[in-house]
Each structure stands twice: as structure tokens, then as C-alpha cells.
Amino acid sequence: MKNLFLFLFCLTLLVACDNDDDQNSKDPVSQLPKATQTGANTAGCLVNGEVFLPKGGGLAGNKNCFYQYVDGGYNFLMRFSDFSGNDASSVGLGTQNAKIEKGQTYILNARPFFTNNEDGKGGG
């Protein structure tokens, strides 16, 4: 009888635990993935105060990130997309001809990445 009681108590604890408590919060910031520096393949941001997370994507995936040296300049792009509805939405952040160094802070302008032709500028 004692073992049955212990088993039921443990089972109740396992069923009652919710590993995804933050996703139930009303606070948008708490719904974002935790910040990492380990390459955890996570992304998310707030767009007009609403949570934007990558979803769907099929074989092409919903996240893309690269930093490469092309035509004499360093280029960085991080883009993630939501393909879950009828219309795809994406958020992108990038630089053109800007070497990125560890421990530095970079100020990004508001111009779109692909229309910015000034060296060393970024956009998002």
C-alpha cells in the first residue's frame, strides 16, 4: 500500500509539471527564446510589441544565418520567417562590408539591408 501511494504521488508530480510555463505568460518578452551564445538555433523578436517566432518552412527551413567574406567585404545576414499562415513574414538583420568583432556594440540604421550601399552600415 505504501509503494502504491508513493507511485501515485510521483505520477501526480510528473503530470502536474509544465516544461513550457513561459509560453503561457501574457508578457511578450517572456515568450521569446532565452538568449544564448552557443549556436542553439533559436530566434525571436518583438514586432510592434507582438512576439515573432520562426514557424513552418518545409525543406528550406525557417532560419538562415551567415557571415562571409565576399568581393572584398564581410557580409552578415540573419533572417527568420513565419510560413505558418497564408502569407509568409520574415525578419532580417544584416550588414554589408562590415567586419564584426567580438565584444563590440554596433548601431544599426533603419534602412533595409538590400538597398543600403554604404560600406560598413547595417540594417534590419
PDB file of C-alpha atoms in Angstrom:
ATOM      1  CA  MET A   1       0.000   0.000   0.000  1.00  0.00           C
ATOM      2  CA  LYS A   2       2.883   2.334   0.870  1.00  0.00           C
ATOM      3  CA  ASN A   3       4.505   1.696  -2.559  1.00  0.00           C
ATOM      4  CA  LEU A   4       1.227   2.380  -4.360  1.00  0.00           C
ATOM      5  CA  PHE A   5       0.875   5.673  -2.500  1.00  0.00           C
ATOM      6  CA  LEU A   6       4.455   6.680  -3.407  1.00  0.00           C
ATOM      7  CA  PHE A   7       3.884   5.708  -7.059  1.00  0.00           C
ATOM      8  CA  LEU A   8       0.677   7.777  -7.293  1.00  0.00           C
ATOM      9  CA  PHE A   9       2.387  10.755  -5.640  1.00  0.00           C
ATOM     10  CA  CYS A  10       5.294  10.619  -8.135  1.00  0.00           C
ATOM     11  CA  LEU A  11       2.907  10.204 -11.054  1.00  0.00           C
ATOM     12  CA  THR A  12       0.934  13.251  -9.913  1.00  0.00           C
ATOM     13  CA  LEU A  13       4.127  15.329  -9.779  1.00  0.00           C
ATOM     14  CA  LEU A  14       5.129  14.302 -13.299  1.00  0.00           C
ATOM     15  CA  VAL A  15       1.725  15.068 -14.767  1.00  0.00           C
ATOM     16  CA  ALA A  16       1.462  18.420 -12.973  1.00  0.00           C
ATOM     17  CA  CYS A  17       4.831  19.732 -14.218  1.00  0.00           C
ATOM     18  CA  ASP A  18       4.706  22.033 -17.220  1.00  0.00           C
ATOM     19  CA  ASN A  19       8.005  22.393 -19.059  1.00  0.00           C
ATOM     20  CA  ASP A  20       6.643  25.308 -21.101  1.00  0.00           C
ATOM     21  CA  ASP A  21       5.441  27.713 -18.397  1.00  0.00           C
ATOM     22  CA  ASP A  22       6.860  30.829 -20.115  1.00  0.00           C
ATOM     23  CA  GLN A  23       4.767  30.263 -23.250  1.00  0.00           C
ATOM     24  CA  ASN A  24       1.574  30.671 -21.190  1.00  0.00           C
ATOM     25  CA  SER A  25       2.611  34.117 -19.923  1.00  0.00           C
ATOM     26  CA  LYS A  26       0.845  37.244 -21.168  1.00  0.00           C
ATOM     27  CA  ASP A  27       4.158  39.177 -21.141  1.00  0.00           C
ATOM     28  CA  PRO A  28       5.540  39.114 -24.723  1.00  0.00           C
ATOM     29  CA  VAL A  29       9.198  39.305 -23.643  1.00  0.00           C
ATOM     30  CA  SER A  30       8.870  36.139 -21.535  1.00  0.00           C
ATOM     31  CA  GLN A  31       7.567  34.281 -24.627  1.00  0.00           C
ATOM     32  CA  LEU A  32      10.829  34.867 -26.534  1.00  0.00           C
ATOM     33  CA  PRO A  33      13.546  32.188 -26.577  1.00  0.00           C
ATOM     34  CA  LYS A  34      16.234  32.668 -23.966  1.00  0.00           C
ATOM     35  CA  ALA A  35      19.384  34.468 -25.172  1.00  0.00           C
ATOM     36  CA  THR A  36      22.268  32.128 -25.947  1.00  0.00           C
ATOM     37  CA  GLN A  37      25.814  32.350 -27.241  1.00  0.00           C
ATOM     38  CA  THR A  38      26.107  28.661 -28.069  1.00  0.00           C
ATOM     39  CA  GLY A  39      24.533  28.373 -31.504  1.00  0.00           C
ATOM     40  CA  ALA A  40      21.289  26.927 -30.127  1.00  0.00           C
ATOM     41  CA  ASN A  41      19.450  27.611 -33.436  1.00  0.00           C
ATOM     42  CA  THR A  42      16.788  29.772 -31.776  1.00  0.00           C
ATOM     43  CA  ALA A  43      15.443  33.162 -32.835  1.00  0.00           C
ATOM     44  CA  GLY A  44      12.658  35.521 -31.913  1.00  0.00           C
ATOM     45  CA  CYS A  45      11.849  39.194 -31.521  1.00  0.00           C
ATOM     46  CA  LEU A  46       9.031  41.640 -30.866  1.00  0.00           C
ATOM     47  CA  VAL A  47       7.459  43.327 -33.892  1.00  0.00           C
ATOM     48  CA  ASN A  48       5.183  46.192 -32.896  1.00  0.00           C
ATOM     49  CA  GLY A  49       5.027  44.677 -29.397  1.00  0.00           C
ATOM     50  CA  GLU A  50       3.958  41.222 -30.619  1.00  0.00           C
ATOM     51  CA  VAL A  51       6.059  38.061 -30.459  1.00  0.00           C
ATOM     52  CA  PHE A  52       7.520  36.943 -33.806  1.00  0.00           C
ATOM     53  CA  LEU A  53       8.965  33.411 -33.890  1.00  0.00           C
ATOM     54  CA  PRO A  54      10.080  31.264 -36.837  1.00  0.00           C
ATOM     55  CA  LYS A  55       7.429  28.706 -37.862  1.00  0.00           C
ATOM     56  CA  GLY A  56       6.941  26.267 -40.735  1.00  0.00           C
ATOM     57  CA  GLY A  57       9.303  26.320 -43.679  1.00  0.00           C
ATOM     58  CA  GLY A  58       9.481  22.780 -45.022  1.00  0.00           C
ATOM     59  CA  LEU A  59      12.781  21.674 -46.549  1.00  0.00           C
ATOM     60  CA  ALA A  60      14.215  25.191 -46.806  1.00  0.00           C
ATOM     61  CA  GLY A  61      13.717  25.801 -43.083  1.00  0.00           C
ATOM     62  CA  ASN A  62      12.668  28.988 -41.365  1.00  0.00           C
ATOM     63  CA  LYS A  63      16.048  30.306 -40.131  1.00  0.00           C
ATOM     64  CA  ASN A  64      19.097  31.426 -42.099  1.00  0.00           C
ATOM     65  CA  CYS A  65      22.300  32.990 -40.793  1.00  0.00           C
ATOM     66  CA  PHE A  66      25.685  33.582 -42.409  1.00  0.00           C
ATOM     67  CA  TYR A  67      28.814  35.700 -42.054  1.00  0.00           C
ATOM     68  CA  GLN A  68      31.118  35.504 -45.036  1.00  0.00           C
ATOM     69  CA  TYR A  69      33.823  37.336 -46.955  1.00  0.00           C
ATOM     70  CA  VAL A  70      32.604  38.134 -50.489  1.00  0.00           C
ATOM     71  CA  ASP A  71      34.043  40.501 -53.092  1.00  0.00           C
ATOM     72  CA  GLY A  72      36.432  42.170 -50.654  1.00  0.00           C
ATOM     73  CA  GLY A  73      33.960  42.712 -47.812  1.00  0.00           C
ATOM     74  CA  TYR A  74      32.462  40.927 -44.825  1.00  0.00           C
ATOM     75  CA  ASN A  75      28.707  40.382 -45.008  1.00  0.00           C
ATOM     76  CA  PHE A  76      26.380  39.174 -42.269  1.00  0.00           C
ATOM     77  CA  LEU A  77      22.715  38.211 -42.575  1.00  0.00           C
ATOM     78  CA  MET A  78      20.344  36.648 -40.084  1.00  0.00           C
ATOM     79  CA  ARG A  79      16.782  36.062 -41.238  1.00  0.00           C
ATOM     80  CA  PHE A  80      13.929  34.047 -39.762  1.00  0.00           C
ATOM     81  CA  SER A  81      10.461  33.532 -41.176  1.00  0.00           C
ATOM     82  CA  ASP A  82       6.923  32.544 -40.268  1.00  0.00           C
ATOM     83  CA  PHE A  83       5.455  30.343 -43.004  1.00  0.00           C
ATOM     84  CA  SER A  84       2.522  29.114 -40.888  1.00  0.00           C
ATOM     85  CA  GLY A  85      -0.210  31.280 -42.447  1.00  0.00           C
ATOM     86  CA  ASN A  86      -1.271  32.160 -45.972  1.00  0.00           C
ATOM     87  CA  ASP A  87       1.308  34.974 -46.172  1.00  0.00           C
ATOM     88  CA  ALA A  88       4.959  34.435 -45.244  1.00  0.00           C
ATOM     89  CA  SER A  89       6.562  37.032 -42.965  1.00  0.00           C
ATOM     90  CA  SER A  90      10.275  37.469 -42.298  1.00  0.00           C
ATOM     91  CA  VAL A  91      12.563  39.463 -40.044  1.00  0.00           C
ATOM     92  CA  GLY A  92      16.087  40.122 -41.247  1.00  0.00           C
ATOM     93  CA  LEU A  93      19.169  41.793 -39.839  1.00  0.00           C
ATOM     94  CA  GLY A  94      22.354  42.304 -41.791  1.00  0.00           C
ATOM     95  CA  THR A  95      25.470  44.250 -42.691  1.00  0.00           C
ATOM     96  CA  GLN A  96      27.401  45.000 -45.859  1.00  0.00           C
ATOM     97  CA  ASN A  97      31.195  45.276 -45.865  1.00  0.00           C
ATOM     98  CA  ALA A  98      31.426  45.461 -42.078  1.00  0.00           C
ATOM     99  CA  LYS A  99      33.845  43.282 -40.149  1.00  0.00           C
ATOM    100  CA  ILE A 100      32.164  42.096 -36.945  1.00  0.00           C
ATOM    101  CA  GLU A 101      34.404  41.755 -33.900  1.00  0.00           C
ATOM    102  CA  LYS A 102      33.688  40.008 -30.617  1.00  0.00           C
ATOM    103  CA  GLY A 103      32.787  42.262 -27.687  1.00  0.00           C
ATOM    104  CA  GLN A 104      31.814  45.254 -29.835  1.00  0.00           C
ATOM    105  CA  THR A 105      28.448  47.018 -29.999  1.00  0.00           C
ATOM    106  CA  TYR A 106      27.081  48.006 -33.399  1.00  0.00           C
ATOM    107  CA  ILE A 107      24.405  50.616 -34.064  1.00  0.00           C
ATOM    108  CA  LEU A 108      22.133  49.677 -36.955  1.00  0.00           C
ATOM    109  CA  ASN A 109      20.326  52.177 -39.105  1.00  0.00           C
ATOM    110  CA  ALA A 110      16.721  51.742 -40.184  1.00  0.00           C
ATOM    111  CA  ARG A 111      17.328  51.352 -43.915  1.00  0.00           C
ATOM    112  CA  PRO A 112      16.619  47.943 -45.444  1.00  0.00           C
ATOM    113  CA  PHE A 113      19.652  45.679 -45.873  1.00  0.00           C
ATOM    114  CA  PHE A 114      19.473  45.183 -49.626  1.00  0.00           C
ATOM    115  CA  THR A 115      19.067  48.869 -50.544  1.00  0.00           C
ATOM    116  CA  ASN A 116      21.928  50.131 -48.383  1.00  0.00           C
ATOM    117  CA  ASN A 117      25.043  50.684 -50.475  1.00  0.00           C
ATOM    118  CA  GLU A 118      27.162  52.477 -47.867  1.00  0.00           C
ATOM    119  CA  ASP A 119      30.124  50.429 -46.640  1.00  0.00           C
ATOM    120  CA  GLY A 120      30.031  49.339 -43.024  1.00  0.00           C
ATOM    121  CA  LYS A 121      26.346  50.033 -42.456  1.00  0.00           C
ATOM    122  CA  GLY A 122      23.744  47.601 -41.308  1.00  0.00           C
ATOM    123  CA  GLY A 123      20.020  47.443 -41.428  1.00  0.00           C
ATOM    124  CA  GLY A 124      17.077  45.459 -40.296  1.00  0.00           C
TER     125      GLY A 124
END
